[in-house]
mmCIF file of C-alpha atoms and ligand atoms in Angstrom:
data_model
loop_
_atom_site.group_PDB
_atom_site.id
_atom_site.type_symbol
_atom_site.label_atom_id
_atom_site.label_comp_id
_atom_site.label_asym_id
_atom_site.label_seq_id
_atom_site.Cartn_x
_atom_site.Cartn_y
_atom_site.Cartn_z
ATOM 1 C CA MET A 191 14.067 19.582 -4.062
ATOM 2 C CA GLU A 192 12.243 20.413 -0.898
ATOM 3 C CA CYS A 193 9.318 18.244 0.205
ATOM 4 C CA LYS A 194 6.972 18.782 3.171
ATOM 5 C CA ILE A 195 5.970 15.342 4.682
ATOM 6 C CA VAL A 196 3.377 14.848 7.371
ATOM 7 C CA THR A 197 4.258 11.790 9.466
ATOM 8 C CA ILE A 198 1.685 9.722 11.428
ATOM 9 C CA PRO A 199 3.480 7.384 13.672
ATOM 10 C CA GLY A 200 0.167 6.108 15.240
ATOM 11 C CA ASP A 201 0.225 3.272 17.729
ATOM 12 C CA GLY A 202 2.042 0.015 18.511
ATOM 13 C CA ILE A 203 5.150 -0.390 16.171
ATOM 14 C CA GLY A 204 4.066 2.682 14.291
ATOM 15 C CA PRO A 205 6.562 5.159 15.862
ATOM 16 C CA GLU A 206 9.501 2.669 15.555
ATOM 17 C CA ILE A 207 8.970 1.965 11.859
ATOM 18 C CA VAL A 208 8.230 5.528 10.835
ATOM 19 C CA ARG A 209 11.459 6.580 12.594
ATOM 20 C CA GLU A 210 13.458 4.180 10.412
ATOM 21 C CA ALA A 211 11.797 5.240 7.213
ATOM 22 C CA CYS A 212 12.632 8.871 7.970
ATOM 23 C CA LYS A 213 16.243 7.933 8.652
ATOM 24 C CA VAL A 214 16.413 6.300 5.236
ATOM 25 C CA LEU A 215 14.659 9.207 3.526
ATOM 26 C CA ASP A 216 17.092 11.639 5.195
ATOM 27 C CA GLN A 217 20.045 9.617 3.855
ATOM 28 C CA ALA A 218 18.570 9.527 0.362
ATOM 29 C CA GLY A 219 18.083 13.298 0.668
ATOM 30 C CA ARG A 220 21.601 13.853 1.725
ATOM 31 C CA VAL A 221 23.065 11.651 -0.953
ATOM 32 C CA TYR A 222 20.812 13.139 -3.823
ATOM 33 C CA GLY A 223 20.582 16.734 -2.661
ATOM 34 C CA HIS A 224 16.964 17.025 -1.351
ATOM 35 C CA THR A 225 15.519 18.291 1.831
ATOM 36 C CA PHE A 226 12.619 16.488 3.566
ATOM 37 C CA SER A 227 10.906 18.236 6.324
ATOM 38 C CA TYR A 228 8.581 16.394 8.698
ATOM 39 C CA GLN A 229 5.634 17.507 10.735
ATOM 40 C CA GLU A 230 4.024 14.887 13.043
ATOM 41 C CA ILE A 231 0.318 14.591 13.662
ATOM 42 C CA LEU A 232 -1.600 12.235 15.965
ATOM 43 C CA MET A 233 -3.975 9.631 14.659
ATOM 44 C CA GLY A 234 -5.537 6.475 16.105
ATOM 45 C CA GLY A 235 -5.383 5.476 19.743
ATOM 46 C CA CYS A 236 -2.738 8.069 20.627
ATOM 47 C CA SER A 237 -5.100 10.804 19.328
ATOM 48 C CA ILE A 238 -8.088 9.368 21.348
ATOM 49 C CA ASP A 239 -5.847 9.495 24.435
ATOM 50 C CA ALA A 240 -4.805 13.100 23.794
ATOM 51 C CA HIS A 241 -8.007 14.569 22.213
ATOM 52 C CA GLY A 242 -10.830 12.056 22.605
ATOM 53 C CA VAL A 243 -11.169 11.461 18.927
ATOM 54 C CA PRO A 244 -9.050 9.345 16.418
ATOM 55 C CA LEU A 245 -8.367 12.302 14.114
ATOM 56 C CA THR A 246 -8.906 15.972 14.859
ATOM 57 C CA GLN A 247 -9.907 18.467 12.115
ATOM 58 C CA GLU A 248 -6.623 20.372 12.844
ATOM 59 C CA ALA A 249 -4.562 17.153 12.203
ATOM 60 C CA LEU A 250 -6.459 16.527 9.013
ATOM 61 C CA GLN A 251 -5.933 20.126 7.843
ATOM 62 C CA THR A 252 -2.228 19.782 8.526
ATOM 63 C CA ALA A 253 -2.159 16.573 6.462
ATOM 64 C CA LYS A 254 -4.007 18.367 3.614
ATOM 65 C CA GLU A 255 -1.279 21.093 3.511
ATOM 66 C CA ALA A 256 1.607 18.636 3.185
ATOM 67 C CA ASP A 257 3.113 17.311 -0.126
ATOM 68 C CA ALA A 258 2.549 13.712 0.979
ATOM 69 C CA VAL A 259 1.807 11.709 4.224
ATOM 70 C CA LEU A 260 3.774 8.905 5.671
ATOM 71 C CA LEU A 261 1.774 6.653 8.128
ATOM 72 C CA GLY A 262 2.883 3.836 10.512
ATOM 73 C CA ALA A 263 -0.166 2.063 11.697
ATOM 74 C CA VAL A 264 -2.975 2.580 14.155
ATOM 75 C CA GLY A 265 -4.878 0.494 16.693
ATOM 76 C CA GLY A 266 -4.382 -1.559 19.700
ATOM 77 C CA ASN A 267 -4.756 -5.245 20.604
ATOM 78 C CA VAL A 268 -8.004 -6.491 18.967
ATOM 79 C CA GLY A 269 -10.453 -7.347 21.717
ATOM 80 C CA ASN A 270 -8.235 -6.258 24.399
ATOM 81 C CA SER A 271 -7.395 -2.610 24.357
ATOM 82 C CA ARG A 272 -8.813 0.540 26.002
ATOM 83 C CA TRP A 273 -9.900 1.674 22.501
ATOM 84 C CA TYR A 274 -11.810 -1.566 21.669
ATOM 85 C CA ASP A 275 -15.143 -1.189 23.527
ATOM 86 C CA VAL A 276 -16.151 2.273 22.239
ATOM 87 C CA ALA A 277 -18.438 3.561 19.450
ATOM 88 C CA PRO A 278 -17.117 2.595 15.915
ATOM 89 C CA ASP A 279 -16.553 6.219 14.979
ATOM 90 C CA LEU A 280 -14.350 6.649 18.057
ATOM 91 C CA ARG A 281 -12.043 3.645 17.466
ATOM 92 C CA PRO A 282 -8.490 4.046 16.257
ATOM 93 C CA GLU A 283 -9.248 2.645 12.789
ATOM 94 C CA ALA A 284 -11.988 5.389 12.344
ATOM 95 C CA GLY A 285 -8.957 7.757 11.894
ATOM 96 C CA LEU A 286 -7.972 5.740 8.831
ATOM 97 C CA LEU A 287 -11.383 6.099 7.183
ATOM 98 C CA ALA A 288 -11.568 9.852 8.102
ATOM 99 C CA ILE A 289 -8.195 10.595 6.594
ATOM 100 C CA ARG A 290 -8.842 8.596 3.462
ATOM 101 C CA LYS A 291 -12.189 10.429 2.944
ATOM 102 C CA GLY A 292 -10.842 13.781 4.062
ATOM 103 C CA LEU A 293 -7.950 13.565 1.567
ATOM 104 C CA ASN A 294 -10.113 11.986 -1.160
ATOM 105 C CA LEU A 295 -7.794 8.974 -1.493
ATOM 106 C CA PHE A 296 -9.605 6.912 -4.131
ATOM 107 C CA ALA A 297 -6.659 4.902 -5.473
ATOM 108 C CA ASN A 298 -4.989 2.218 -3.473
ATOM 109 C CA MET A 299 -1.791 0.730 -4.751
ATOM 110 C CA ARG A 300 -0.153 -2.353 -3.268
ATOM 111 C CA PRO A 301 2.887 -3.897 -4.781
ATOM 112 C CA ALA A 302 3.399 -7.669 -4.334
ATOM 113 C CA TYR A 303 7.088 -8.478 -5.020
ATOM 114 C CA LEU A 304 8.878 -11.750 -4.274
ATOM 115 C CA TYR A 305 12.468 -11.219 -3.072
ATOM 116 C CA ARG A 306 14.548 -14.159 -4.228
ATOM 117 C CA GLU A 307 16.140 -14.301 -0.741
ATOM 118 C CA LEU A 308 12.691 -14.763 0.875
ATOM 119 C CA ALA A 309 11.330 -17.270 -1.639
ATOM 120 C CA ASP A 310 11.251 -20.040 0.956
ATOM 121 C CA ALA A 311 8.523 -18.070 2.809
ATOM 122 C CA CYS A 312 6.298 -18.122 -0.354
ATOM 123 C CA PRO A 313 3.647 -20.784 0.054
ATOM 124 C CA LEU A 314 3.702 -21.608 -3.703
ATOM 125 C CA LYS A 315 5.703 -24.470 -5.277
ATOM 126 C CA LYS A 316 8.997 -23.598 -6.803
ATOM 127 C CA GLU A 317 7.942 -24.392 -10.331
ATOM 128 C CA ILE A 318 5.047 -21.956 -10.067
ATOM 129 C CA ILE A 319 7.221 -19.204 -8.600
ATOM 130 C CA GLY A 320 9.585 -19.531 -11.510
ATOM 131 C CA ASP A 321 11.634 -16.332 -11.797
ATOM 132 C CA GLY A 322 9.484 -14.699 -9.158
ATOM 133 C CA PHE A 323 6.750 -12.081 -9.552
ATOM 134 C CA ASP A 324 6.525 -8.278 -9.339
ATOM 135 C CA MET A 325 2.950 -6.871 -9.567
ATOM 136 C CA VAL A 326 0.953 -3.814 -8.336
ATOM 137 C CA ILE A 327 -2.681 -4.173 -7.377
ATOM 138 C CA MET A 328 -4.539 -0.895 -8.099
ATOM 139 C CA ARG A 329 -7.776 -0.929 -6.152
ATOM 140 C CA GLU A 330 -10.578 1.638 -6.246
ATOM 141 C CA LEU A 331 -10.961 2.624 -2.668
ATOM 142 C CA THR A 332 -13.972 4.963 -2.193
ATOM 143 C CA GLY A 333 -16.779 3.483 -4.429
ATOM 144 C CA GLY A 334 -18.634 0.277 -5.131
ATOM 145 C CA LEU A 335 -20.271 -2.144 -2.710
ATOM 146 C CA TYR A 336 -18.630 -0.852 0.464
ATOM 147 C CA PHE A 337 -20.055 2.725 -0.091
ATOM 148 C CA GLY A 338 -23.355 1.851 -1.735
ATOM 149 C CA GLU A 339 -26.749 2.153 -0.038
ATOM 150 C CA ARG A 340 -27.527 -0.745 2.263
ATOM 151 C CA ARG A 341 -30.441 -1.796 4.451
ATOM 152 C CA THR A 342 -31.850 -4.843 6.196
ATOM 153 C CA ARG A 343 -35.583 -5.236 6.295
ATOM 154 C CA GLU A 344 -38.281 -7.864 6.963
ATOM 155 C CA VAL A 345 -40.050 -9.257 3.878
ATOM 156 C CA ASP A 346 -42.767 -11.965 4.386
ATOM 157 C CA GLY A 347 -41.449 -12.659 7.951
ATOM 158 C CA GLN A 348 -37.858 -13.183 6.689
ATOM 159 C CA LEU A 349 -35.070 -10.738 7.225
ATOM 160 C CA GLN A 350 -33.670 -9.464 4.002
ATOM 161 C CA ALA A 351 -30.363 -7.548 3.549
ATOM 162 C CA VAL A 352 -29.524 -5.419 0.455
ATOM 163 C CA ASP A 353 -26.189 -3.948 -0.489
ATOM 164 C CA THR A 354 -25.826 -1.810 -3.678
ATOM 165 C CA LEU A 355 -22.810 -1.656 -6.062
ATOM 166 C CA THR A 356 -22.635 1.574 -7.900
ATOM 167 C CA TYR A 357 -19.868 2.999 -9.982
ATOM 168 C CA SER A 358 -20.030 6.153 -12.160
ATOM 169 C CA GLU A 359 -17.892 6.651 -15.294
ATOM 170 C CA HIS A 360 -15.984 9.392 -13.496
ATOM 171 C CA GLU A 361 -15.031 6.998 -10.625
ATOM 172 C CA ILE A 362 -13.859 4.294 -13.061
ATOM 173 C CA ARG A 363 -11.910 6.700 -15.373
ATOM 174 C CA ARG A 364 -9.900 8.281 -12.606
ATOM 175 C CA ILE A 365 -8.628 5.045 -11.167
ATOM 176 C CA ALA A 366 -7.990 3.529 -14.684
ATOM 177 C CA VAL A 367 -5.806 6.658 -15.448
ATOM 178 C CA LYS A 368 -3.798 6.005 -12.312
ATOM 179 C CA ALA A 369 -3.321 2.373 -13.269
ATOM 180 C CA PHE A 370 -2.196 3.262 -16.840
ATOM 181 C CA ASP A 371 0.065 5.964 -15.437
ATOM 182 C CA ILE A 372 1.756 3.427 -13.013
ATOM 183 C CA ALA A 373 2.045 0.770 -15.794
ATOM 184 C CA ALA A 374 3.695 3.199 -18.158
ATOM 185 C CA LYS A 375 6.382 3.550 -15.460
ATOM 186 C CA ARG A 376 6.736 -0.258 -15.094
ATOM 187 C CA ARG A 377 6.326 -3.122 -17.595
ATOM 188 C CA CYS A 378 3.465 -1.577 -19.496
ATOM 189 C CA LYS A 379 0.744 -4.033 -18.981
ATOM 190 C CA VAL A 380 -2.732 -3.630 -17.252
ATOM 191 C CA THR A 381 -4.934 -6.500 -16.395
ATOM 192 C CA SER A 382 -8.372 -5.055 -15.655
ATOM 193 C CA VAL A 383 -10.365 -7.428 -13.375
ATOM 194 C CA ASP A 384 -14.197 -7.446 -13.369
ATOM 195 C CA LYS A 385 -17.185 -9.774 -13.563
ATOM 196 C CA ALA A 386 -18.579 -8.511 -16.769
ATOM 197 C CA ASN A 387 -20.248 -11.858 -17.579
ATOM 198 C CA VAL A 388 -22.790 -11.015 -14.740
ATOM 199 C CA LEU A 389 -22.577 -7.474 -13.364
ATOM 200 C CA ASP A 390 -23.662 -4.191 -15.191
ATOM 201 C CA SER A 391 -21.144 -2.183 -13.072
ATOM 202 C CA SER A 392 -18.457 -4.509 -14.500
ATOM 203 C CA ARG A 393 -19.695 -3.877 -18.080
ATOM 204 C CA LEU A 394 -19.376 -0.151 -17.594
ATOM 205 C CA TRP A 395 -15.998 -0.808 -15.880
ATOM 206 C CA ARG A 396 -14.719 -2.533 -19.048
ATOM 207 C CA LYS A 397 -16.072 0.150 -21.416
ATOM 208 C CA VAL A 398 -14.556 3.024 -19.650
ATOM 209 C CA VAL A 399 -11.161 1.177 -19.083
ATOM 210 C CA GLU A 400 -10.965 0.477 -22.874
ATOM 211 C CA GLN A 401 -11.559 4.260 -23.469
ATOM 212 C CA VAL A 402 -8.712 5.216 -21.252
ATOM 213 C CA ALA A 403 -6.477 2.531 -22.757
ATOM 214 C CA GLU A 404 -6.718 4.440 -26.110
ATOM 215 C CA GLU A 405 -4.847 7.216 -24.520
ATOM 216 C CA TYR A 406 -1.836 4.861 -23.609
ATOM 217 C CA PRO A 407 -0.855 3.103 -26.858
ATOM 218 C CA GLN A 408 2.377 1.904 -25.239
ATOM 219 C CA VAL A 409 0.427 -0.022 -22.473
ATOM 220 C CA THR A 410 -1.115 -3.388 -23.191
ATOM 221 C CA LEU A 411 -4.611 -3.992 -21.816
ATOM 222 C CA GLU A 412 -6.145 -7.354 -20.921
ATOM 223 C CA HIS A 413 -9.418 -8.194 -19.226
ATOM 224 C CA MET A 414 -9.749 -10.885 -16.718
ATOM 225 C CA LEU A 415 -12.797 -12.146 -14.733
ATOM 226 C CA VAL A 416 -12.235 -11.888 -11.019
ATOM 227 C CA ASP A 417 -12.687 -15.700 -10.298
ATOM 228 C CA ASN A 418 -10.085 -16.462 -12.986
ATOM 229 C CA CYS A 419 -7.754 -13.824 -11.537
ATOM 230 C CA ALA A 420 -7.958 -15.368 -8.103
ATOM 231 C CA MET A 421 -6.778 -18.691 -9.650
ATOM 232 C CA GLN A 422 -4.136 -17.074 -11.905
ATOM 233 C CA LEU A 423 -2.517 -15.432 -8.818
ATOM 234 C CA VAL A 424 -1.609 -18.849 -7.444
ATOM 235 C CA MET A 425 -1.045 -20.617 -10.753
ATOM 236 C CA ASN A 426 1.033 -18.106 -12.598
ATOM 237 C CA PRO A 427 1.588 -14.862 -10.546
ATOM 238 C CA GLY A 428 4.516 -13.867 -12.910
ATOM 239 C CA GLN A 429 2.141 -12.817 -15.710
ATOM 240 C CA PHE A 430 0.925 -9.745 -13.889
ATOM 241 C CA ASP A 431 2.212 -6.271 -13.944
ATOM 242 C CA VAL A 432 -0.577 -3.925 -12.861
ATOM 243 C CA ILE A 433 -3.909 -5.430 -11.804
ATOM 244 C CA LEU A 434 -6.706 -2.754 -12.001
ATOM 245 C CA THR A 435 -9.893 -3.488 -10.075
ATOM 246 C CA GLU A 436 -12.854 -2.222 -8.049
ATOM 247 C CA ASN A 437 -13.075 -1.927 -4.354
ATOM 248 C CA MET A 438 -14.286 -5.321 -3.153
ATOM 249 C CA PHE A 439 -12.480 -7.465 -5.799
ATOM 250 C CA GLY A 440 -9.351 -5.459 -4.844
ATOM 251 C CA ASP A 441 -9.774 -5.955 -1.215
ATOM 252 C CA ILE A 442 -9.742 -9.766 -1.641
ATOM 253 C CA LEU A 443 -7.048 -9.960 -4.498
ATOM 254 C CA SER A 444 -4.685 -7.701 -2.690
ATOM 255 C CA ASP A 445 -4.745 -9.865 0.428
ATOM 256 C CA GLU A 446 -4.214 -13.045 -1.752
ATOM 257 C CA ALA A 447 -1.375 -11.383 -3.616
ATOM 258 C CA SER A 448 0.305 -10.267 -0.392
ATOM 259 C CA MET A 449 -0.017 -13.693 1.134
ATOM 260 C CA ILE A 450 1.947 -15.321 -1.677
ATOM 261 C CA THR A 451 4.922 -12.987 -0.959
ATOM 262 C CA GLY A 452 5.035 -14.787 2.406
ATOM 263 C CA SER A 453 6.194 -11.761 4.543
ATOM 264 C CA ILE A 454 3.764 -9.168 5.838
ATOM 265 C CA GLY A 455 6.626 -6.978 7.145
ATOM 266 C CA MET A 456 7.823 -6.320 3.532
ATOM 267 C CA LEU A 457 4.621 -5.006 1.895
ATOM 268 C CA SER A 458 4.318 -1.342 1.078
ATOM 269 C CA SER A 459 1.215 0.577 0.011
ATOM 270 C CA ALA A 460 0.021 3.952 -1.249
ATOM 271 C CA SER A 461 -3.299 5.559 -1.420
ATOM 272 C CA MET A 462 -3.636 8.569 -3.768
ATOM 273 C CA ASN A 463 -6.013 11.254 -4.973
ATOM 274 C CA GLU A 464 -6.184 12.882 -8.331
ATOM 275 C CA THR A 465 -3.127 14.920 -7.819
ATOM 276 C CA LYS A 466 0.281 13.541 -7.009
ATOM 277 C CA PHE A 467 -0.651 13.718 -3.300
ATOM 278 C CA GLY A 468 -0.604 10.371 -1.561
ATOM 279 C CA LEU A 469 -0.641 8.629 1.859
ATOM 280 C CA TYR A 470 1.982 5.887 2.164
ATOM 281 C CA GLU A 471 1.918 3.149 4.672
ATOM 282 C CA PRO A 472 2.904 -0.512 5.260
ATOM 283 C CA SER A 473 0.217 -3.002 4.502
ATOM 284 C CA HIS A 474 0.466 -4.466 8.000
ATOM 285 C CA GLY A 475 -1.090 -3.206 11.203
ATOM 286 C CA SER A 476 0.300 -1.830 14.472
ATOM 287 C CA ALA A 477 1.463 -5.257 15.749
ATOM 288 C CA PRO A 478 0.819 -4.444 19.425
ATOM 289 C CA ASP A 479 2.306 -7.764 20.456
ATOM 290 C CA ILE A 480 5.847 -6.588 19.458
ATOM 291 C CA ALA A 481 5.641 -2.937 20.069
ATOM 292 C CA GLY A 482 8.518 -1.248 21.757
ATOM 293 C CA LYS A 483 10.812 -4.294 21.494
ATOM 294 C CA ASP A 484 12.950 -3.171 18.583
ATOM 295 C CA VAL A 485 11.977 -6.361 16.704
ATOM 296 C CA ALA A 486 9.507 -4.995 14.149
ATOM 297 C CA ASN A 487 10.501 -5.171 10.519
ATOM 298 C CA PRO A 488 10.620 -1.595 9.139
ATOM 299 C CA ILE A 489 11.087 -2.550 5.504
ATOM 300 C CA ALA A 490 7.406 -2.191 4.459
ATOM 301 C CA THR A 491 7.442 1.384 5.714
ATOM 302 C CA ILE A 492 10.841 2.154 4.076
ATOM 303 C CA LEU A 493 9.534 0.747 0.844
ATOM 304 C CA SER A 494 6.343 2.852 1.244
ATOM 305 C CA ALA A 495 8.703 5.891 1.651
ATOM 306 C CA ALA A 496 10.388 4.890 -1.578
ATOM 307 C CA MET A 497 6.948 4.821 -3.298
ATOM 308 C CA MET A 498 6.349 8.331 -1.990
ATOM 309 C CA LEU A 499 9.491 9.465 -3.711
ATOM 310 C CA ARG A 500 8.491 7.868 -6.990
ATOM 311 C CA TYR A 501 4.733 8.618 -7.174
ATOM 312 C CA SER A 502 4.369 11.930 -5.245
ATOM 313 C CA PHE A 503 7.719 13.586 -5.935
ATOM 314 C CA ASP A 504 8.840 12.045 -9.284
ATOM 315 C CA LEU A 505 12.109 11.029 -7.733
ATOM 316 C CA ASP A 506 12.454 7.654 -9.524
ATOM 317 C CA ARG A 507 16.270 7.450 -9.203
ATOM 318 C CA GLU A 508 16.134 7.987 -5.334
ATOM 319 C CA ALA A 509 13.264 5.508 -5.061
ATOM 320 C CA GLU A 510 15.355 2.969 -6.903
ATOM 321 C CA ALA A 511 18.264 3.692 -4.631
ATOM 322 C CA ILE A 512 16.244 2.819 -1.610
ATOM 323 C CA GLU A 513 14.858 -0.237 -3.131
ATOM 324 C CA ALA A 514 18.321 -1.378 -4.224
ATOM 325 C CA ALA A 515 19.635 -0.777 -0.690
ATOM 326 C CA VAL A 516 16.824 -3.050 0.713
ATOM 327 C CA GLN A 517 17.751 -5.658 -1.844
ATOM 328 C CA GLN A 518 21.437 -5.425 -1.040
ATOM 329 C CA VAL A 519 20.931 -5.760 2.739
ATOM 330 C CA LEU A 520 18.882 -8.863 2.248
ATOM 331 C CA THR A 521 21.449 -10.298 -0.174
ATOM 332 C CA GLU A 522 24.109 -9.720 2.571
ATOM 333 C CA GLY A 523 21.977 -11.878 4.909
ATOM 334 C CA TYR A 524 20.553 -9.384 7.373
ATOM 335 C CA ARG A 525 17.058 -10.195 8.586
ATOM 336 C CA THR A 526 14.549 -9.022 11.230
ATOM 337 C CA VAL A 527 13.192 -11.853 13.339
ATOM 338 C CA ASP A 528 9.928 -12.160 11.166
ATOM 339 C CA ILE A 529 11.932 -13.079 8.117
ATOM 340 C CA MET A 530 14.884 -14.781 9.823
ATOM 341 C CA ALA A 531 16.228 -17.988 8.200
ATOM 342 C CA GLU A 532 19.150 -20.260 8.861
ATOM 343 C CA GLY A 533 22.616 -18.913 8.249
ATOM 344 C CA CYS A 534 21.254 -15.243 8.327
ATOM 345 C CA ILE A 535 22.224 -12.383 10.734
ATOM 346 C CA GLN A 536 19.309 -11.332 12.896
ATOM 347 C CA VAL A 537 19.106 -7.530 13.606
ATOM 348 C CA GLY A 538 16.592 -5.300 15.256
ATOM 349 C CA THR A 539 14.364 -2.490 13.910
ATOM 350 C CA ALA A 540 16.825 0.353 14.231
ATOM 351 C CA ARG A 541 19.829 -1.649 12.999
ATOM 352 C CA MET A 542 17.863 -2.645 9.880
ATOM 353 C CA GLY A 543 17.142 0.972 9.320
ATOM 354 C CA ASP A 544 20.716 1.930 9.712
ATOM 355 C CA LEU A 545 21.894 -0.771 7.327
ATOM 356 C CA ILE A 546 19.483 0.255 4.657
ATOM 357 C CA ALA A 547 20.455 3.921 4.907
ATOM 358 C CA GLU A 548 24.169 3.058 4.802
ATOM 359 C CA HIS A 549 23.522 0.953 1.578
ATOM 360 C CA ILE A 550 22.064 3.859 -0.384
ATOM 361 C CA LYS A 551 24.378 4.409 -3.327
ATOM 362 C CA THR A 552 25.300 7.761 -4.744
ATOM 363 C CA PRO A 553 24.303 8.599 -8.303
ATOM 364 C CA GLY A 554 27.818 7.442 -9.293
ATOM 365 C CA GLY A 555 27.035 3.977 -7.828
ATOM 366 C CA GLU A 556 29.252 4.388 -4.733
ATOM 367 C CA TYR A 557 28.357 4.114 -1.073
ATOM 368 C CA ASP A 558 28.352 7.366 0.752
ATOM 369 C CA GLU A 559 31.083 7.011 3.352
ATOM 370 C CA LYS A 560 30.033 10.088 5.532
HETATM 371 P P1 NAD B 1350 -0.930 -6.818 12.415
HETATM 372 O O1 NAD B 1350 -0.626 -6.674 10.924
HETATM 373 O O2 NAD B 1350 -0.666 -5.663 13.227
HETATM 374 O O3 NAD B 1350 -0.190 -8.048 12.958
HETATM 375 C C1 NAD B 1350 -0.383 -9.461 12.543
HETATM 376 C C2 NAD B 1350 0.911 -10.218 12.918
HETATM 377 O O4 NAD B 1350 2.004 -9.849 12.039
HETATM 378 C C3 NAD B 1350 1.373 -10.089 14.325
HETATM 379 O O5 NAD B 1350 1.888 -11.301 14.864
HETATM 380 C C4 NAD B 1350 2.403 -8.943 14.304
HETATM 381 O O6 NAD B 1350 3.399 -9.113 15.228
HETATM 382 C C5 NAD B 1350 3.029 -9.360 12.880
HETATM 383 N N1 NAD B 1350 3.605 -8.223 12.209
HETATM 384 C C6 NAD B 1350 2.895 -7.090 11.641
HETATM 385 N N2 NAD B 1350 3.726 -6.204 11.240
HETATM 386 C C7 NAD B 1350 4.918 -6.666 11.509
HETATM 387 C C8 NAD B 1350 6.350 -6.063 11.170
HETATM 388 N N3 NAD B 1350 6.436 -4.883 10.601
HETATM 389 N N4 NAD B 1350 7.360 -6.746 11.619
HETATM 390 C C9 NAD B 1350 7.256 -7.974 12.240
HETATM 391 N N5 NAD B 1350 5.975 -8.515 12.562
HETATM 392 C C10 NAD B 1350 4.883 -7.890 12.094
HETATM 393 O O7 NAD B 1350 -2.521 -7.205 12.394
HETATM 394 P P2 NAD B 1350 -3.479 -7.410 13.630
HETATM 395 O O8 NAD B 1350 -2.804 -8.099 14.755
HETATM 396 O O9 NAD B 1350 -4.717 -8.119 13.051
HETATM 397 O O10 NAD B 1350 -3.888 -5.947 14.037
HETATM 398 C C11 NAD B 1350 -3.305 -5.258 15.137
HETATM 399 C C12 NAD B 1350 -3.848 -3.813 15.221
HETATM 400 O O11 NAD B 1350 -3.509 -3.125 14.009
HETATM 401 C C13 NAD B 1350 -5.427 -3.809 15.228
HETATM 402 O O12 NAD B 1350 -5.771 -2.695 16.068
HETATM 403 C C14 NAD B 1350 -5.788 -3.440 13.826
HETATM 404 O O13 NAD B 1350 -7.007 -2.858 13.836
HETATM 405 C C15 NAD B 1350 -4.703 -2.608 13.404
HETATM 406 N N6 NAD B 1350 -4.528 -2.410 11.929
HETATM 407 C C16 NAD B 1350 -4.236 -1.172 11.499
HETATM 408 C C17 NAD B 1350 -3.862 -1.060 10.114
HETATM 409 C C18 NAD B 1350 -3.538 0.292 9.720
HETATM 410 O O14 NAD B 1350 -3.129 1.109 10.517
HETATM 411 N N7 NAD B 1350 -3.502 0.637 8.369
HETATM 412 C C19 NAD B 1350 -4.005 -2.153 9.243
HETATM 413 C C20 NAD B 1350 -4.321 -3.405 9.785
HETATM 414 C C21 NAD B 1350 -4.601 -3.481 11.107
#
């Protein structure tokens, strides 16, 4: 298979971690007989420096023509970078919003998985962690409260602010379909999270999700109120497979879910449109404090590349080979400094990339010695 990937290294540690993800993709391609070609575009602070804007129309067009996009991260030191004191639409992060909008990426997928080897970093008690957890939060990304009409006005001498939360059947259906598709590739359970005891938008959400569920008899659907879900995440995280929810609930719950894994450098994410096209990126930012020092953890970006193989290219076996390589490298005790623990072997960004690439097994279950 030949796949055209647009890479966006971005700012800070972005170039270092994207380099390692491409290294791992190339090795998976070599072992399994695929060719990945890369075209790099600028986004974020580096694009502002080169072109005066965080994302040019040409760069966006190039991304549109790719099979998938792999992003590092954008942005400088918060409060202390040359890109901070500028108009909001000229800041590095405006590039992110522009590319999400330009590519119509309405579905955001964030896995939260607890590696046994990193369980000590999890803030939950051992009896709650149990056998660990492995969930995906599927969050609607382009509708709801963050995109509704808003205004602030004076009423009877008092300022009054109004935000509106709107969802159409179409917006709910397309994200629900994504969630059920993903669940069908996993443990076949969807927990749809809403506030249907109060909100009309949540009642519509429930109704449409139930309609979509009829098309997936192999997937179990349960509904959960968002306040209960926030509690269940820290009381019994192992119960979840795919959590499906709207924009603001997903914003909050996905941060909660990532916190309980205990390690920001390990968390991948994908944003997808109605086709198989997706933008894959780590959940963390550009970490300017450690940029250029060969200490950043590249695993979140490498796992994002594995998600790209699974969800954009249907290369499930290859994605599993990368995930198994990450697991094996951790089992052998290799750690970047952010996840370092007593008795382990500390390695830098590039060495971690090398190790994961070297641990990709052939379809026959052997290591490729070349
Ligand atoms: P951050 O995620 O960049 O860093 C938070 C902390 O985690 C820092 O101490 C950093 O060193 C550490 N960290 C992050 N990723 C790491 C990794 N892979 N390995 C080891 N340590 C890691 O968040 P921040 O400091 O709030 O933001 C820095 C910049 O990133 C800001 O400009 C922000 O706007 C931007 N940002 C970009 C994205 C994105 O591109 N999608 C997302 C979040 C933040």
